[in-house]
Amino acid sequence: MLQSTEASSRSVGIELRDIVKRFGSVAAVDGVSLDVRPGEFLALLGPSGSGKTTILMAIAGFEYPDAGSILVGGEDVTWVPPNKRNLGMVFQKYTLFPHMSVLENIAFPLKMRGVGRAEREDRARAALATVRLDAYGDRKPSQLSGGQQQRVAIARAIVYKPRVLLMDEPLSALDKNLREEMQIETKHLQREIGVTVVFVTHDQTEALTMADRVAVLDQGKLQQVGSPQDLYETPRTPFVAGFIGETNFCAGTVRDAGASGGPVTVVLDGGALVAATAVDPVAAGGRVRLAVRPERLAVVAADGAALTARVNEAIYAGNATTLILEGPNGLPFRVRLPAGSQHAAPALGDQVGLRWSAEDARAFGDAP
Ligand SMILES: Nc1ncnc2c1ncn2[C@@H]1O[C@H](COP(=O)(O)OP(=O)(O)O)[C@@H](O)[C@H]1O
Ligand SMILES: [Mg+2]
């Protein structure tokens, strides 16, 4: 059995220092620096083509960076070949050997490392128990479901007690229910054995569900690293605000500015005067883009409201109703009303007021 104390005392951190990787004229990874803490579950999150797999391949040693260095457990492994790094890998396709039994599949990396037959079998059985497939050792991979095969792939990746487990979209081939189940299960397993995990996904819900911290990438650049709550509550770039959860964006001009991180007042294009919190340094007269979450918008009476909008659509989804509204200059807004709120949803065509607290509107200094 893999003992958690043993594994966690062995778990190591990873440091990426200013990694650059180009393919021709494309900078797949463009100056990424990142610390993964020992025993941490870190998700690399970003849209397709943002450089996630390239970063993982550089950590694994299958790609060498053009610039920068990679440390695992404090040791510079930038030029160390993959088989000398002692890292486990799980990919989207389970890549189990079809002609081998489940147990033989799991024991295979030990065989490659010259471990004797009896010990191989013991350790493979222990790994199989860790992923709760004790009874399936003699089956062929084709006799298992997709989720079971993925668990075997994980067992095979942890059987030699790697210092780090690297996972590249390992659940994306599974259907929704199984996938959600495996998200929780994989997270529990990681806690149990205490191994450091870097998990690549393009699915924000998956990243928020599984990870201690999430590193958000766009076009090869690191946008922000933080806990799921940090990213949702205090996005540092418009990209993060838009990529994690839902956000209303609207542009305007600063009227009164304080310090960065402080309150500002903004005249939205269309004339409404609203309050916000500056993320970037902004000055009076400067252009800003505001980001406000749909659940942080309050619907109030139109009379006396600075910002008014017309209700164009109400989408009922059981636990909440989403209103789609049209503000000044056709500016779209989405408002989320939780089920059971005391106020009835306004009727279609109603003109209503919209209000938010200054701390719920983040002002970015990048508006056109
Ligand atoms: N071997 C390669 N040859 C050429 N271009 C590549 C190669 N691998 C990745 N790229 C390019 O690098 C960028 C990042 O790719 P990748 O790391 O696979 O992104 P992600 O995993 O986030 O989808 C993309 O533009 C991709 O086309
Ligand atoms: Mg990828």
Tab-separated table of C-alpha atoms and ligand atoms in Angstrom:
chain	number	residue	atom	x	y	z
A	1	MET	CA	0.000	0.000	0.000
A	2	LEU	CA	1.259	3.465	-0.745
A	3	GLN	CA	1.620	5.143	2.614
A	4	SER	CA	0.624	8.777	2.630
A	5	THR	CA	3.315	9.687	5.141
A	6	GLU	CA	5.933	8.133	2.936
A	7	ALA	CA	4.625	9.826	-0.176
A	8	SER	CA	4.141	13.255	1.346
A	9	SER	CA	7.590	13.290	2.894
A	10	ARG	CA	8.840	12.608	-0.631
A	11	SER	CA	6.679	15.140	-2.393
A	12	VAL	CA	8.622	17.929	-4.030
A	13	GLY	CA	8.006	21.333	-5.521
A	14	ILE	CA	8.552	22.447	-9.103
A	15	GLU	CA	9.958	25.792	-10.191
A	16	LEU	CA	9.616	27.143	-13.679
A	17	ARG	CA	11.875	30.112	-14.303
A	18	ASP	CA	11.129	32.236	-17.316
A	19	ILE	CA	10.394	29.354	-19.675
A	20	VAL	CA	10.271	30.173	-23.386
A	21	LYS	CA	9.453	27.588	-26.053
A	22	ARG	CA	9.018	28.514	-29.730
A	23	PHE	CA	7.797	26.426	-32.596
A	24	GLY	CA	8.903	28.367	-35.671
A	25	SER	CA	7.481	31.856	-35.206
A	26	VAL	CA	4.951	30.752	-32.531
A	27	ALA	CA	5.933	31.336	-28.918
A	28	ALA	CA	4.010	28.406	-27.443
A	29	VAL	CA	5.317	29.369	-24.007
A	30	ASP	CA	6.321	32.973	-23.599
A	31	GLY	CA	8.274	33.652	-20.415
A	32	VAL	CA	6.404	31.595	-17.824
A	33	SER	CA	7.594	31.557	-14.217
A	34	LEU	CA	5.667	29.427	-11.756
A	35	ASP	CA	6.198	27.701	-8.404
A	36	VAL	CA	4.326	24.499	-7.680
A	37	ARG	CA	4.438	23.716	-3.974
A	38	PRO	CA	5.314	20.267	-2.602
A	39	GLY	CA	2.157	18.149	-2.337
A	40	GLU	CA	0.073	20.738	-4.136
A	41	PHE	CA	-2.567	20.029	-6.781
A	42	LEU	CA	-1.981	22.711	-9.395
A	43	ALA	CA	-4.130	23.062	-12.513
A	44	LEU	CA	-2.793	24.620	-15.709
A	45	LEU	CA	-5.897	26.162	-17.220
A	46	GLY	CA	-6.282	27.910	-20.553
A	47	PRO	CA	-7.957	27.700	-23.938
A	48	SER	CA	-6.714	25.352	-26.628
A	49	GLY	CA	-3.292	26.431	-27.903
A	50	SER	CA	-2.390	28.470	-24.795
A	51	GLY	CA	0.741	26.392	-24.118
A	52	LYS	CA	-0.440	24.015	-21.381
A	53	THR	CA	0.790	20.788	-22.962
A	54	THR	CA	4.086	22.384	-23.970
A	55	ILE	CA	4.728	23.388	-20.343
A	56	LEU	CA	3.876	19.878	-19.151
A	57	MET	CA	6.164	18.339	-21.786
A	58	ALA	CA	8.981	20.625	-20.669
A	59	ILE	CA	8.491	19.540	-17.040
A	60	ALA	CA	8.453	15.906	-18.164
A	61	GLY	CA	11.543	16.373	-20.331
A	62	PHE	CA	9.936	15.529	-23.680
A	63	GLU	CA	10.474	19.111	-24.853
A	64	TYR	CA	13.471	21.246	-24.010
A	65	PRO	CA	12.820	24.978	-23.520
A	66	ASP	CA	14.564	27.566	-25.686
A	67	ALA	CA	15.204	29.629	-22.587
A	68	GLY	CA	14.648	29.388	-18.858
A	69	SER	CA	15.115	26.582	-16.372
A	70	ILE	CA	13.079	23.921	-14.608
A	71	LEU	CA	13.740	22.726	-11.075
A	72	VAL	CA	12.168	19.688	-9.472
A	73	GLY	CA	12.779	19.314	-5.751
A	74	GLY	CA	15.315	22.125	-5.989
A	75	GLU	CA	17.355	20.242	-8.606
A	76	ASP	CA	17.847	21.778	-12.062
A	77	VAL	CA	16.441	19.194	-14.470
A	78	THR	CA	16.165	21.435	-17.545
A	79	TRP	CA	18.505	19.166	-19.560
A	80	VAL	CA	17.876	15.896	-17.728
A	81	PRO	CA	16.281	13.207	-19.962
A	82	PRO	CA	12.696	12.173	-19.113
A	83	ASN	CA	13.554	8.720	-17.758
A	84	LYS	CA	15.918	10.269	-15.202
A	85	ARG	CA	13.329	12.665	-13.743
A	86	ASN	CA	11.163	10.136	-11.903
A	87	LEU	CA	7.882	11.789	-12.842
A	88	GLY	CA	4.562	10.015	-13.480
A	89	MET	CA	2.428	10.875	-16.499
A	90	VAL	CA	-1.217	10.335	-17.400
A	91	PHE	CA	-2.601	11.425	-20.754
A	92	GLN	CA	-6.049	11.875	-22.235
A	93	LYS	CA	-5.779	8.537	-24.049
A	94	TYR	CA	-5.120	5.916	-21.433
A	95	THR	CA	-2.507	4.176	-23.620
A	96	LEU	CA	-2.735	0.894	-21.728
A	97	PHE	CA	-1.203	-2.127	-23.445
A	98	PRO	CA	-4.233	-4.044	-24.775
A	99	HIS	CA	-2.590	-7.501	-24.723
A	100	MET	CA	-1.479	-7.237	-21.088
A	101	SER	CA	-3.677	-7.789	-18.050
A	102	VAL	CA	-4.454	-4.815	-15.841
A	103	LEU	CA	-1.920	-6.011	-13.277
A	104	GLU	CA	0.774	-6.493	-15.928
A	105	ASN	CA	0.077	-3.003	-17.232
A	106	ILE	CA	0.564	-1.513	-13.799
A	107	ALA	CA	3.682	-3.589	-13.098
A	108	PHE	CA	5.245	-2.615	-16.427
A	109	PRO	CA	7.085	0.542	-15.278
A	110	LEU	CA	8.580	-1.511	-12.422
A	111	LYS	CA	9.727	-4.160	-14.865
A	112	MET	CA	11.404	-1.432	-16.916
A	113	ARG	CA	13.187	-0.368	-13.747
A	114	GLY	CA	14.453	-3.856	-13.070
A	115	VAL	CA	12.266	-4.569	-10.033
A	116	GLY	CA	11.978	-8.345	-9.289
A	117	ARG	CA	8.784	-10.261	-10.083
A	118	ALA	CA	7.482	-10.767	-6.530
A	119	GLU	CA	7.971	-7.139	-5.539
A	120	ARG	CA	6.491	-5.998	-8.844
A	121	GLU	CA	3.325	-7.913	-8.187
A	122	ASP	CA	3.028	-6.693	-4.593
A	123	ARG	CA	3.453	-3.092	-5.576
A	124	ALA	CA	1.146	-3.364	-8.570
A	125	ARG	CA	-1.566	-4.875	-6.338
A	126	ALA	CA	-1.079	-2.063	-3.829
A	127	ALA	CA	-1.438	0.558	-6.560
A	128	LEU	CA	-4.507	-1.229	-7.881
A	129	ALA	CA	-6.030	-1.120	-4.391
A	130	THR	CA	-5.259	2.589	-4.159
A	131	VAL	CA	-7.450	3.228	-7.197
A	132	ARG	CA	-10.023	0.765	-5.801
A	133	LEU	CA	-9.823	-1.813	-8.554
A	134	ASP	CA	-8.502	-4.740	-6.457
A	135	ALA	CA	-10.783	-7.254	-8.145
A	136	TYR	CA	-9.854	-6.321	-11.711
A	137	GLY	CA	-6.169	-7.247	-11.902
A	138	ASP	CA	-6.628	-10.195	-14.257
A	139	ARG	CA	-8.847	-8.453	-16.767
A	140	LYS	CA	-7.717	-6.990	-20.053
A	141	PRO	CA	-8.083	-3.191	-20.425
A	142	SER	CA	-10.832	-3.717	-23.038
A	143	GLN	CA	-12.951	-5.380	-20.328
A	144	LEU	CA	-12.983	-2.179	-18.256
A	145	SER	CA	-15.051	0.988	-18.584
A	146	GLY	CA	-13.406	4.254	-19.620
A	147	GLY	CA	-13.264	5.480	-16.029
A	148	GLN	CA	-11.744	2.208	-14.833
A	149	GLN	CA	-9.143	2.346	-17.575
A	150	GLN	CA	-8.224	5.851	-16.525
A	151	ARG	CA	-7.828	4.629	-12.936
A	152	VAL	CA	-5.507	1.887	-14.179
A	153	ALA	CA	-3.504	4.548	-16.035
A	154	ILE	CA	-3.231	6.492	-12.766
A	155	ALA	CA	-2.208	3.336	-10.875
A	156	ARG	CA	0.475	2.699	-13.478
A	157	ALA	CA	1.720	6.276	-13.110
A	158	ILE	CA	1.974	6.105	-9.294
A	159	VAL	CA	3.271	2.525	-8.904
A	160	TYR	CA	6.913	3.589	-8.936
A	161	LYS	CA	6.212	6.414	-6.512
A	162	PRO	CA	7.087	9.315	-8.764
A	163	ARG	CA	8.030	12.626	-7.189
A	164	VAL	CA	5.435	14.387	-9.283
A	165	LEU	CA	2.376	13.331	-11.257
A	166	LEU	CA	1.776	15.155	-14.535
A	167	MET	CA	-1.691	14.822	-16.045
A	168	ASP	CA	-2.739	16.161	-19.458
A	169	GLU	CA	-6.527	16.371	-19.834
A	170	PRO	CA	-6.821	12.838	-18.408
A	171	LEU	CA	-10.599	12.979	-17.997
A	172	SER	CA	-11.635	14.707	-21.189
A	173	ALA	CA	-12.527	11.465	-23.003
A	174	LEU	CA	-15.063	10.522	-20.308
A	175	ASP	CA	-18.739	11.403	-20.379
A	176	LYS	CA	-19.991	14.135	-18.062
A	177	ASN	CA	-21.174	12.105	-15.054
A	178	LEU	CA	-18.184	9.812	-14.957
A	179	ARG	CA	-15.933	12.764	-15.479
A	180	GLU	CA	-17.332	14.619	-12.472
A	181	GLU	CA	-17.014	11.488	-10.365
A	182	MET	CA	-13.405	11.006	-11.463
A	183	GLN	CA	-12.585	14.646	-10.694
A	184	ILE	CA	-13.477	14.119	-7.043
A	185	GLU	CA	-11.889	10.676	-6.953
A	186	THR	CA	-8.610	11.838	-8.496
A	187	LYS	CA	-8.490	14.727	-6.053
A	188	HIS	CA	-9.032	12.369	-3.102
A	189	LEU	CA	-6.389	10.017	-4.390
A	190	GLN	CA	-3.920	12.859	-4.682
A	191	ARG	CA	-4.612	13.893	-1.081
A	192	GLU	CA	-4.262	10.329	0.077
A	193	ILE	CA	-0.844	9.759	-1.454
A	194	GLY	CA	0.331	13.354	-1.074
A	195	VAL	CA	2.016	13.532	-4.465
A	196	THR	CA	2.538	16.886	-6.204
A	197	VAL	CA	0.222	17.084	-9.230
A	198	VAL	CA	0.274	19.346	-12.272
A	199	PHE	CA	-3.023	18.852	-14.057
A	200	VAL	CA	-3.729	20.323	-17.498
A	201	THR	CA	-7.292	21.192	-18.449
A	202	HIS	CA	-9.156	23.662	-20.655
A	203	ASP	CA	-12.251	23.251	-18.483
A	204	GLN	CA	-12.552	25.948	-15.823
A	205	THR	CA	-15.073	23.987	-13.755
A	206	GLU	CA	-12.715	21.033	-13.661
A	207	ALA	CA	-9.817	23.256	-12.600
A	208	LEU	CA	-11.850	24.957	-9.855
A	209	THR	CA	-13.195	21.602	-8.628
A	210	MET	CA	-9.872	19.828	-8.388
A	211	ALA	CA	-7.050	22.255	-7.819
A	212	ASP	CA	-5.564	23.887	-4.723
A	213	ARG	CA	-4.322	26.591	-7.052
A	214	VAL	CA	-4.943	27.335	-10.704
A	215	ALA	CA	-2.456	28.859	-13.159
A	216	VAL	CA	-4.328	30.581	-15.984
A	217	LEU	CA	-2.569	30.759	-19.362
A	218	ASP	CA	-3.398	32.704	-22.491
A	219	GLN	CA	-1.274	32.688	-25.632
A	220	GLY	CA	1.723	31.240	-23.842
A	221	LYS	CA	1.644	33.829	-21.076
A	222	LEU	CA	0.774	33.266	-17.457
A	223	GLN	CA	-2.160	35.498	-16.574
A	224	GLN	CA	-2.610	34.732	-12.895
A	225	VAL	CA	-1.949	32.027	-10.321
A	226	GLY	CA	-4.228	31.687	-7.346
A	227	SER	CA	-6.775	29.681	-5.429
A	228	PRO	CA	-10.092	29.144	-7.196
A	229	GLN	CA	-11.551	31.819	-4.932
A	230	ASP	CA	-8.768	34.326	-5.725
A	231	LEU	CA	-9.326	33.902	-9.438
A	232	TYR	CA	-13.069	34.270	-9.194
A	233	GLU	CA	-13.166	37.120	-6.678
A	234	THR	CA	-10.104	39.120	-7.680
A	235	PRO	CA	-9.179	38.464	-11.314
A	236	ARG	CA	-6.126	40.528	-12.214
A	237	THR	CA	-6.718	40.662	-15.967
A	238	PRO	CA	-9.832	40.948	-18.126
A	239	PHE	CA	-8.912	37.578	-19.638
A	240	VAL	CA	-9.128	35.872	-16.238
A	241	ALA	CA	-12.353	37.729	-15.418
A	242	GLY	CA	-13.868	36.488	-18.666
A	243	PHE	CA	-12.453	32.958	-18.652
A	244	ILE	CA	-13.333	32.000	-15.069
A	245	GLY	CA	-17.066	32.150	-14.479
A	246	GLU	CA	-19.340	34.641	-16.188
A	247	THR	CA	-18.701	38.381	-16.299
A	248	ASN	CA	-20.400	41.518	-17.583
A	249	PHE	CA	-17.912	43.834	-19.276
A	250	CYS	CA	-18.574	47.512	-19.894
A	251	ALA	CA	-16.276	50.372	-20.865
A	252	GLY	CA	-16.174	53.900	-19.513
A	253	THR	CA	-14.074	56.903	-18.524
A	254	VAL	CA	-12.726	57.518	-15.030
A	255	ARG	CA	-14.147	60.561	-13.288
A	256	ASP	CA	-12.545	60.314	-9.845
A	257	ALA	CA	-9.565	58.036	-9.266
A	258	GLY	CA	-7.902	56.984	-6.043
A	259	ALA	CA	-5.061	54.528	-5.568
A	260	SER	CA	-4.816	51.225	-7.402
A	261	GLY	CA	-6.985	48.785	-5.453
A	262	GLY	CA	-9.101	51.726	-4.318
A	263	PRO	CA	-12.518	53.016	-5.277
A	264	VAL	CA	-13.045	54.952	-8.500
A	265	THR	CA	-16.068	56.482	-10.133
A	266	VAL	CA	-16.616	55.834	-13.804
A	267	VAL	CA	-18.897	57.339	-16.415
A	268	LEU	CA	-19.993	54.431	-18.558
A	269	ASP	CA	-20.227	54.927	-22.307
A	270	GLY	CA	-23.889	55.896	-22.493
A	271	GLY	CA	-23.708	58.211	-19.507
A	272	ALA	CA	-24.356	56.288	-16.271
A	273	LEU	CA	-22.136	57.176	-13.303
A	274	VAL	CA	-21.069	54.031	-11.423
A	275	ALA	CA	-18.628	52.976	-8.711
A	276	ALA	CA	-15.831	50.447	-9.146
A	277	THR	CA	-12.515	49.273	-7.702
A	278	ALA	CA	-9.323	49.963	-9.662
A	279	VAL	CA	-7.198	46.901	-10.420
A	280	ASP	CA	-4.612	48.770	-12.502
A	281	PRO	CA	-3.378	52.308	-11.833
A	282	VAL	CA	-5.943	54.618	-13.443
A	283	ALA	CA	-6.211	58.402	-13.671
A	284	ALA	CA	-9.151	60.751	-14.083
A	285	GLY	CA	-10.024	60.884	-17.762
A	286	GLY	CA	-8.487	57.432	-18.420
A	287	ARG	CA	-10.387	54.655	-20.138
A	288	VAL	CA	-11.291	51.565	-18.131
A	289	ARG	CA	-13.109	48.307	-18.632
A	290	LEU	CA	-15.334	47.157	-15.788
A	291	ALA	CA	-16.046	43.506	-14.977
A	292	VAL	CA	-19.041	42.638	-12.793
A	293	ARG	CA	-20.326	39.120	-12.006
A	294	PRO	CA	-23.972	38.476	-12.888
A	295	GLU	CA	-24.817	37.502	-9.305
A	296	ARG	CA	-23.367	40.757	-7.948
A	297	LEU	CA	-25.783	42.909	-9.935
A	298	ALA	CA	-28.909	43.996	-8.115
A	299	VAL	CA	-32.135	44.814	-9.902
A	300	VAL	CA	-33.691	47.965	-8.419
A	301	ALA	CA	-36.412	50.430	-9.371
A	302	ALA	CA	-35.625	52.347	-12.553
A	303	ASP	CA	-36.652	55.609	-10.887
A	304	GLY	CA	-33.591	57.350	-9.533
A	305	ALA	CA	-31.192	54.621	-10.702
A	306	ALA	CA	-27.978	55.813	-12.392
A	307	LEU	CA	-27.934	52.825	-14.725
A	308	THR	CA	-31.106	51.508	-16.326
A	309	ALA	CA	-31.690	48.608	-18.675
A	310	ARG	CA	-34.536	46.785	-20.386
A	311	VAL	CA	-35.295	43.147	-19.580
A	312	ASN	CA	-35.112	41.215	-22.855
A	313	GLU	CA	-35.056	37.636	-21.640
A	314	ALA	CA	-35.491	35.606	-18.458
A	315	ILE	CA	-33.969	32.136	-18.442
A	316	TYR	CA	-35.227	29.881	-15.680
A	317	ALA	CA	-32.738	27.206	-14.586
A	318	GLY	CA	-34.244	25.843	-11.358
A	319	ASN	CA	-31.678	27.112	-8.865
A	320	ALA	CA	-31.499	30.560	-10.463
A	321	THR	CA	-33.021	32.771	-13.119
A	322	THR	CA	-30.749	34.632	-15.532
A	323	LEU	CA	-32.005	37.945	-16.878
A	324	ILE	CA	-30.611	39.263	-20.136
A	325	LEU	CA	-30.895	43.027	-20.288
A	326	GLU	CA	-30.043	45.826	-22.651
A	327	GLY	CA	-28.513	48.954	-21.151
A	328	PRO	CA	-27.458	52.300	-22.620
A	329	ASN	CA	-26.076	52.101	-26.213
A	330	GLY	CA	-27.348	48.512	-26.462
A	331	LEU	CA	-24.864	47.396	-23.787
A	332	PRO	CA	-25.753	43.836	-22.753
A	333	PHE	CA	-25.987	42.761	-19.097
A	334	ARG	CA	-26.662	39.418	-17.464
A	335	VAL	CA	-28.086	39.270	-13.962
A	336	ARG	CA	-28.382	36.093	-11.914
A	337	LEU	CA	-31.286	35.959	-9.469
A	338	PRO	CA	-31.011	32.999	-7.096
A	339	ALA	CA	-34.169	30.921	-6.675
A	340	GLY	CA	-36.144	31.884	-3.585
A	341	SER	CA	-35.062	35.517	-3.583
A	342	GLN	CA	-37.835	37.637	-2.143
A	343	HIS	CA	-38.152	39.834	-5.217
A	344	ALA	CA	-40.135	38.530	-8.134
A	345	ALA	CA	-38.256	38.546	-11.438
A	346	PRO	CA	-39.227	41.617	-13.480
A	347	ALA	CA	-41.399	41.111	-16.547
A	348	LEU	CA	-40.025	41.026	-20.081
A	349	GLY	CA	-39.839	44.529	-21.526
A	350	ASP	CA	-39.613	46.188	-18.085
A	351	GLN	CA	-37.163	49.016	-17.660
A	352	VAL	CA	-35.239	48.409	-14.414
A	353	GLY	CA	-32.328	49.930	-12.539
A	354	LEU	CA	-29.032	48.026	-12.091
A	355	ARG	CA	-26.776	48.562	-9.122
A	356	TRP	CA	-23.598	47.056	-7.723
A	357	SER	CA	-21.210	47.766	-4.865
A	358	ALA	CA	-17.887	49.373	-5.731
A	359	GLU	CA	-15.927	46.295	-4.609
A	360	ASP	CA	-17.892	44.055	-6.997
A	361	ALA	CA	-16.917	45.990	-10.131
A	362	ARG	CA	-13.261	45.575	-11.112
A	363	ALA	CA	-11.824	48.356	-13.260
A	364	PHE	CA	-9.077	47.295	-15.688
A	365	GLY	CA	-7.002	49.947	-17.429
A	366	ASP	CA	-7.066	48.413	-20.875
A	367	ALA	CA	-10.277	49.703	-22.490
A	368	PRO	CA	-10.157	51.095	-26.041
B	1	LIG	N1	5.340	20.177	-31.909
B	1	LIG	C1	4.816	21.340	-32.289
B	1	LIG	N2	5.124	21.910	-33.469
B	1	LIG	C2	4.633	23.099	-33.845
B	1	LIG	N3	3.784	23.827	-33.089
B	1	LIG	C3	3.433	23.327	-31.901
B	1	LIG	C4	3.913	22.067	-31.423
B	1	LIG	N4	3.382	21.826	-30.198
B	1	LIG	C5	2.609	22.887	-29.927
B	1	LIG	N5	2.626	23.784	-30.925
B	1	LIG	C6	1.917	25.089	-30.936
B	1	LIG	O1	2.189	25.732	-29.714
B	1	LIG	C7	1.028	26.344	-29.191
B	1	LIG	C8	0.699	25.768	-27.835
B	1	LIG	O2	0.348	24.416	-27.979
B	1	LIG	P1	-0.021	23.489	-26.741
B	1	LIG	O3	1.035	23.598	-25.714
B	1	LIG	O4	-0.297	22.143	-27.283
B	1	LIG	O5	-1.358	24.174	-26.211
B	1	LIG	P2	-2.528	23.587	-25.277
B	1	LIG	O6	-2.051	22.325	-24.647
B	1	LIG	O7	-2.781	24.693	-24.296
B	1	LIG	O8	-3.683	23.378	-26.187
B	1	LIG	C9	-0.056	26.128	-30.233
B	1	LIG	O9	-0.085	27.249	-31.063
B	1	LIG	C10	0.421	24.909	-30.969
B	1	LIG	O10	-0.061	24.887	-32.291
B	2	MG	MG	-2.892	20.380	-24.767
